[in-house]
Amino acid sequence: MSILAQVESNAQAIGAYEESKTSKTSNSEKKPGNYGRTIGQPELSEKAQKYYEELKKKFSNMDFILVSSDMKAAAKAQAGRYANPNKMVVLIDEEKIEKMADDENFRKQYEGVIRSAGVKLPQLQKSLGSNASKVKSFGMQINDGGNASFFAVVDKSLAAQRVRIKKNAEKKAKEKKETAKKEAKEAAEEKLTQKHAENTENADTVTVTASSIEELIKKINDVIYEGMSDSVLTDAEKMIGQRFDSRW
């Protein structure tokens, strides 16, 4: 090989190396971006950003919130602030997204955790029975160690409203001599009161957290029944949430 050919070959090799190095640096360099809902100021590499968009599309029935590394503890402590009444909320930090983008086994593990929670949600609501209507939002936070913690935002005012309606109904049944006009008036007042309670935002809400679905159900029921403490629960109401499938 001539000296000229050798020089050209070396130049091509150096050029290819520099291009590969630049591409690798670009893919691994973290930078701010439009990640949708966020907590803190998360930054992702180009590769992680692409994966995160794919993840959100894959689980489009959930509401993902990207958390910066320095805000993980705060996000967990204030999980109820990020509630979504229409979708299950998923709090996931930037470090896990980076690793999920790079490590296939890690990605499969955590996607499995997310998928499992999505499958359990309808069954969780069924297990709660009528109490499901008092839960404004369900959510999960992806933790270190390959698991998740769960949270729910419960509106105790709806439970209290149920008690008031029940008491008023019993009162009307006993007052047989009450005129039809008075009954109609009370029914209208109850309807207006219920509508007001349902339309009031953040009225007497409580956020409960748990390390498992079973524990979450118990805590939700405890909060609701505390708000109904002055009412007499039937045997059926006491059994709500105790028939959860332990095979999960």
C-alpha positions as MATLAB code, in Angstrom:
seq = 'MSILAQVESNAQAIGAYEESKTSKTSNSEKKPGNYGRTIGQPELSEKAQKYYEELKKKFSNMDFILVSSDMKAAAKAQAGRYANPNKMVVLIDEEKIEKMADDENFRKQYEGVIRSAGVKLPQLQKSLGSNASKVKSFGMQINDGGNASFFAVVDKSLAAQRVRIKKNAEKKAKEKKETAKKEAKEAAEEKLTQKHAENTENADTVTVTASSIEELIKKINDVIYEGMSDSVLTDAEKMIGQRFDSRW';
ca = [
       0.000    0.000    0.000;
       1.338    3.414   -1.002;
       1.957    6.132    1.544;
      -0.889    8.187    0.039;
      -3.310    5.255    0.308;
      -2.229    4.626    3.888;
      -2.822    8.278    4.802;
      -6.309    8.224    3.226;
      -7.173    4.995    5.056;
      -6.040    6.437    8.376;
      -8.028    9.628    7.759;
     -11.183    7.639    7.050;
     -10.701    5.588   10.214;
     -10.176    8.706   12.300;
     -13.241   10.333   10.735;
     -15.421    7.300   11.473;
     -14.161    7.199   15.074;
     -14.851   10.900   15.621;
     -18.355   10.555   14.138;
     -19.095    7.571   16.363;
     -17.750    9.435   19.394;
     -19.870   12.495   18.610;
     -22.992   10.374   18.142;
     -22.397    8.546   21.411;
     -21.862   11.808   23.271;
     -25.051   13.249   21.776;
     -27.092   10.219   22.824;
     -25.766   10.207   26.393;
     -25.771   13.936   27.070;
     -28.658   14.862   29.364;
     -30.676   17.955   28.628;
     -34.048   19.521   29.510;
     -36.942   18.749   27.224;
     -40.685   18.699   26.782;
     -41.463   15.552   28.779;
     -45.111   16.262   29.565;
     -46.030   16.354   33.257;
     -42.947   16.666   35.458;
     -41.902   17.162   39.077;
     -38.721   19.176   39.493;
     -36.518   19.703   36.449;
     -35.739   16.269   35.014;
     -33.213   15.877   32.199;
     -32.885   12.904   29.862;
     -30.370   11.824   27.270;
     -31.577   11.619   23.690;
     -31.818    7.836   23.898;
     -33.781    7.954   27.171;
     -36.081   10.649   25.832;
     -36.993    8.503   22.825;
     -37.618    5.514   25.076;
     -39.774    7.574   27.457;
     -42.016    8.649   24.577;
     -42.357    4.995   23.530;
     -43.173    3.990   27.105;
     -45.978    6.556   27.372;
     -47.454    5.375   24.073;
     -47.197    1.739   25.160;
     -49.177    2.466   28.342;
     -51.393    5.222   26.970;
     -54.116    4.377   29.501;
     -51.889    5.773   32.268;
     -50.736    9.282   33.155;
     -46.927    9.365   33.437;
     -45.155   12.036   35.476;
     -41.361   12.275   35.153;
     -39.602   13.067   38.438;
     -36.131   14.594   38.780;
     -33.694   12.688   40.996;
     -33.704   15.356   43.702;
     -37.506   15.332   43.966;
     -38.201   11.611   44.463;
     -38.865   11.875   48.191;
     -40.999   14.995   47.768;
     -43.059   13.348   45.028;
     -43.779   10.378   47.266;
     -44.716   12.589   50.213;
     -47.077   14.723   48.111;
     -48.375   12.092   45.702;
     -51.984   13.213   46.085;
     -51.196   16.588   44.506;
     -50.611   14.909   41.149;
     -53.902   13.029   40.981;
     -55.705   12.471   37.695;
     -59.422   11.536   37.926;
     -59.383    9.865   34.495;
     -56.186    7.787   34.467;
     -53.926    5.937   36.867;
     -50.932    8.153   37.653;
     -47.406    6.709   37.328;
     -44.582    8.604   39.069;
     -41.219    7.536   37.626;
     -37.828    9.206   38.064;
     -35.287   10.143   35.409;
     -32.670    7.656   36.653;
     -34.943    4.688   36.021;
     -35.860    5.918   32.558;
     -32.156    6.207   31.695;
     -31.457    2.679   32.899;
     -34.591    1.259   31.242;
     -33.407    2.774   27.961;
     -29.974    1.099   28.282;
     -30.676   -2.199   30.046;
     -33.156   -4.590   28.419;
     -33.570   -6.790   31.504;
     -34.115   -3.761   33.738;
     -36.630   -2.424   31.230;
     -38.607   -5.678   31.153;
     -38.687   -5.823   34.951;
     -40.112   -2.342   35.428;
     -42.460   -2.470   32.469;
     -43.822   -5.628   34.073;
     -44.481   -3.720   37.306;
     -46.341   -0.999   35.397;
     -48.340   -3.491   33.346;
     -49.330   -5.461   36.459;
     -50.649   -2.336   38.181;
     -52.705   -1.415   35.120;
     -54.309   -4.849   35.086;
     -55.099   -4.696   38.800;
     -56.832   -1.311   38.734;
     -60.253   -2.477   37.426;
     -60.214   -5.390   39.873;
     -59.228   -3.029   42.695;
     -62.220   -0.822   41.924;
     -64.488   -3.880   41.837;
     -63.167   -5.034   45.201;
     -63.952   -1.639   46.743;
     -67.564   -1.956   45.675;
     -69.608    1.198   46.270;
     -66.628    2.780   48.019;
     -64.849    3.095   44.658;
     -66.991    6.142   43.906;
     -65.359    7.994   46.822;
     -61.847    7.586   45.336;
     -60.917   10.546   43.146;
     -57.696    9.052   41.783;
     -55.380    6.048   41.933;
     -51.641    6.160   41.360;
     -48.330    4.358   41.715;
     -44.694    5.325   42.172;
     -41.930    3.167   40.723;
     -39.452    2.491   43.527;
     -35.882    1.240   43.686;
     -35.657   -2.513   44.075;
     -38.060   -3.479   41.296;
     -41.369   -2.750   43.017;
     -43.961   -0.014   43.329;
     -45.896    1.788   46.029;
     -49.515    2.804   45.541;
     -51.622    5.777   46.524;
     -55.226    6.925   46.299;
     -56.960   10.261   46.849;
     -60.142    9.702   48.863;
     -62.948   12.242   49.213;
     -64.402   11.784   52.694;
     -67.089   14.384   52.012;
     -68.821   11.945   49.675;
     -68.912    9.353   52.448;
     -70.363   11.915   54.845;
     -72.924   12.896   52.212;
     -74.015    9.268   51.977;
     -74.670    9.283   55.719;
     -76.752   12.460   55.534;
     -78.852   11.111   52.674;
     -79.394    7.838   54.514;
     -80.474    9.618   57.702;
     -82.844   11.894   55.826;
     -84.394    8.913   54.053;
     -84.964    7.126   57.385;
     -86.448   10.263   58.872;
     -88.907   10.622   56.016;
     -89.960    6.988   56.339;
     -90.824    7.504   60.013;
     -92.665   10.774   59.555;
     -95.761    9.319   57.939;
     -97.816   12.410   58.654;
     -95.471   14.683   56.769;
     -97.089   16.413   53.852;
     -96.109   15.707   50.254;
     -95.030   19.316   49.819;
     -92.527   19.067   52.670;
     -91.125   15.775   51.363;
     -90.612   17.265   47.925;
     -88.816   20.245   49.432;
     -86.440   18.062   51.459;
     -85.699   15.872   48.437;
     -84.806   18.960   46.412;
     -82.534   20.215   49.188;
     -80.760   16.856   49.361;
     -80.204   16.880   45.620;
     -78.698   20.363   45.725;
     -76.474   19.440   48.669;
     -75.203   16.306   46.925;
     -74.495   18.221   43.723;
     -72.550   20.818   45.677;
     -70.452   18.146   47.400;
     -69.647   16.450   44.112;
     -68.624   19.713   42.443;
     -66.433   20.972   45.285;
     -62.742   20.462   44.464;
     -60.366   19.174   47.152;
     -63.215   19.074   49.675;
     -62.031   16.990   52.605;
     -59.654   14.822   50.558;
     -57.161   12.425   52.109;
     -54.235   10.716   50.366;
     -53.499    7.176   51.482;
     -50.354    5.268   50.517;
     -49.529    1.581   50.661;
     -46.892   -0.929   49.621;
     -49.456   -3.312   48.118;
     -52.903   -3.297   46.532;
     -54.352   -5.215   49.481;
     -53.038   -2.662   51.961;
     -54.339    0.178   49.799;
     -57.864   -1.275   49.809;
     -57.830   -1.576   53.584;
     -56.635    2.015   54.065;
     -59.204    3.381   51.615;
     -62.012    1.611   53.437;
     -60.683    2.772   56.815;
     -60.725    6.411   55.701;
     -64.215    6.143   54.230;
     -65.699    4.375   57.230;
     -64.111    6.915   59.543;
     -66.104    9.575   57.701;
     -69.208    7.443   58.155;
     -68.495    6.641   61.808;
     -71.826    7.968   62.984;
     -73.784    5.647   60.704;
     -74.577    1.981   61.217;
     -72.806   -0.216   58.671;
     -74.524   -3.281   57.343;
     -72.777   -6.677   57.276;
     -72.422   -6.300   53.491;
     -70.669   -2.929   53.884;
     -68.272   -4.363   56.440;
     -67.295   -7.099   53.988;
     -66.427   -4.656   51.161;
     -62.770   -5.006   50.210;
     -62.262   -8.291   52.076;
     -62.825  -10.474   49.042;
     -59.752   -9.291   47.130;
     -58.108  -12.074   45.149;
     -54.972  -12.974   47.149;
     -53.543  -14.820   44.157;
     -52.248  -11.497   42.817;
];
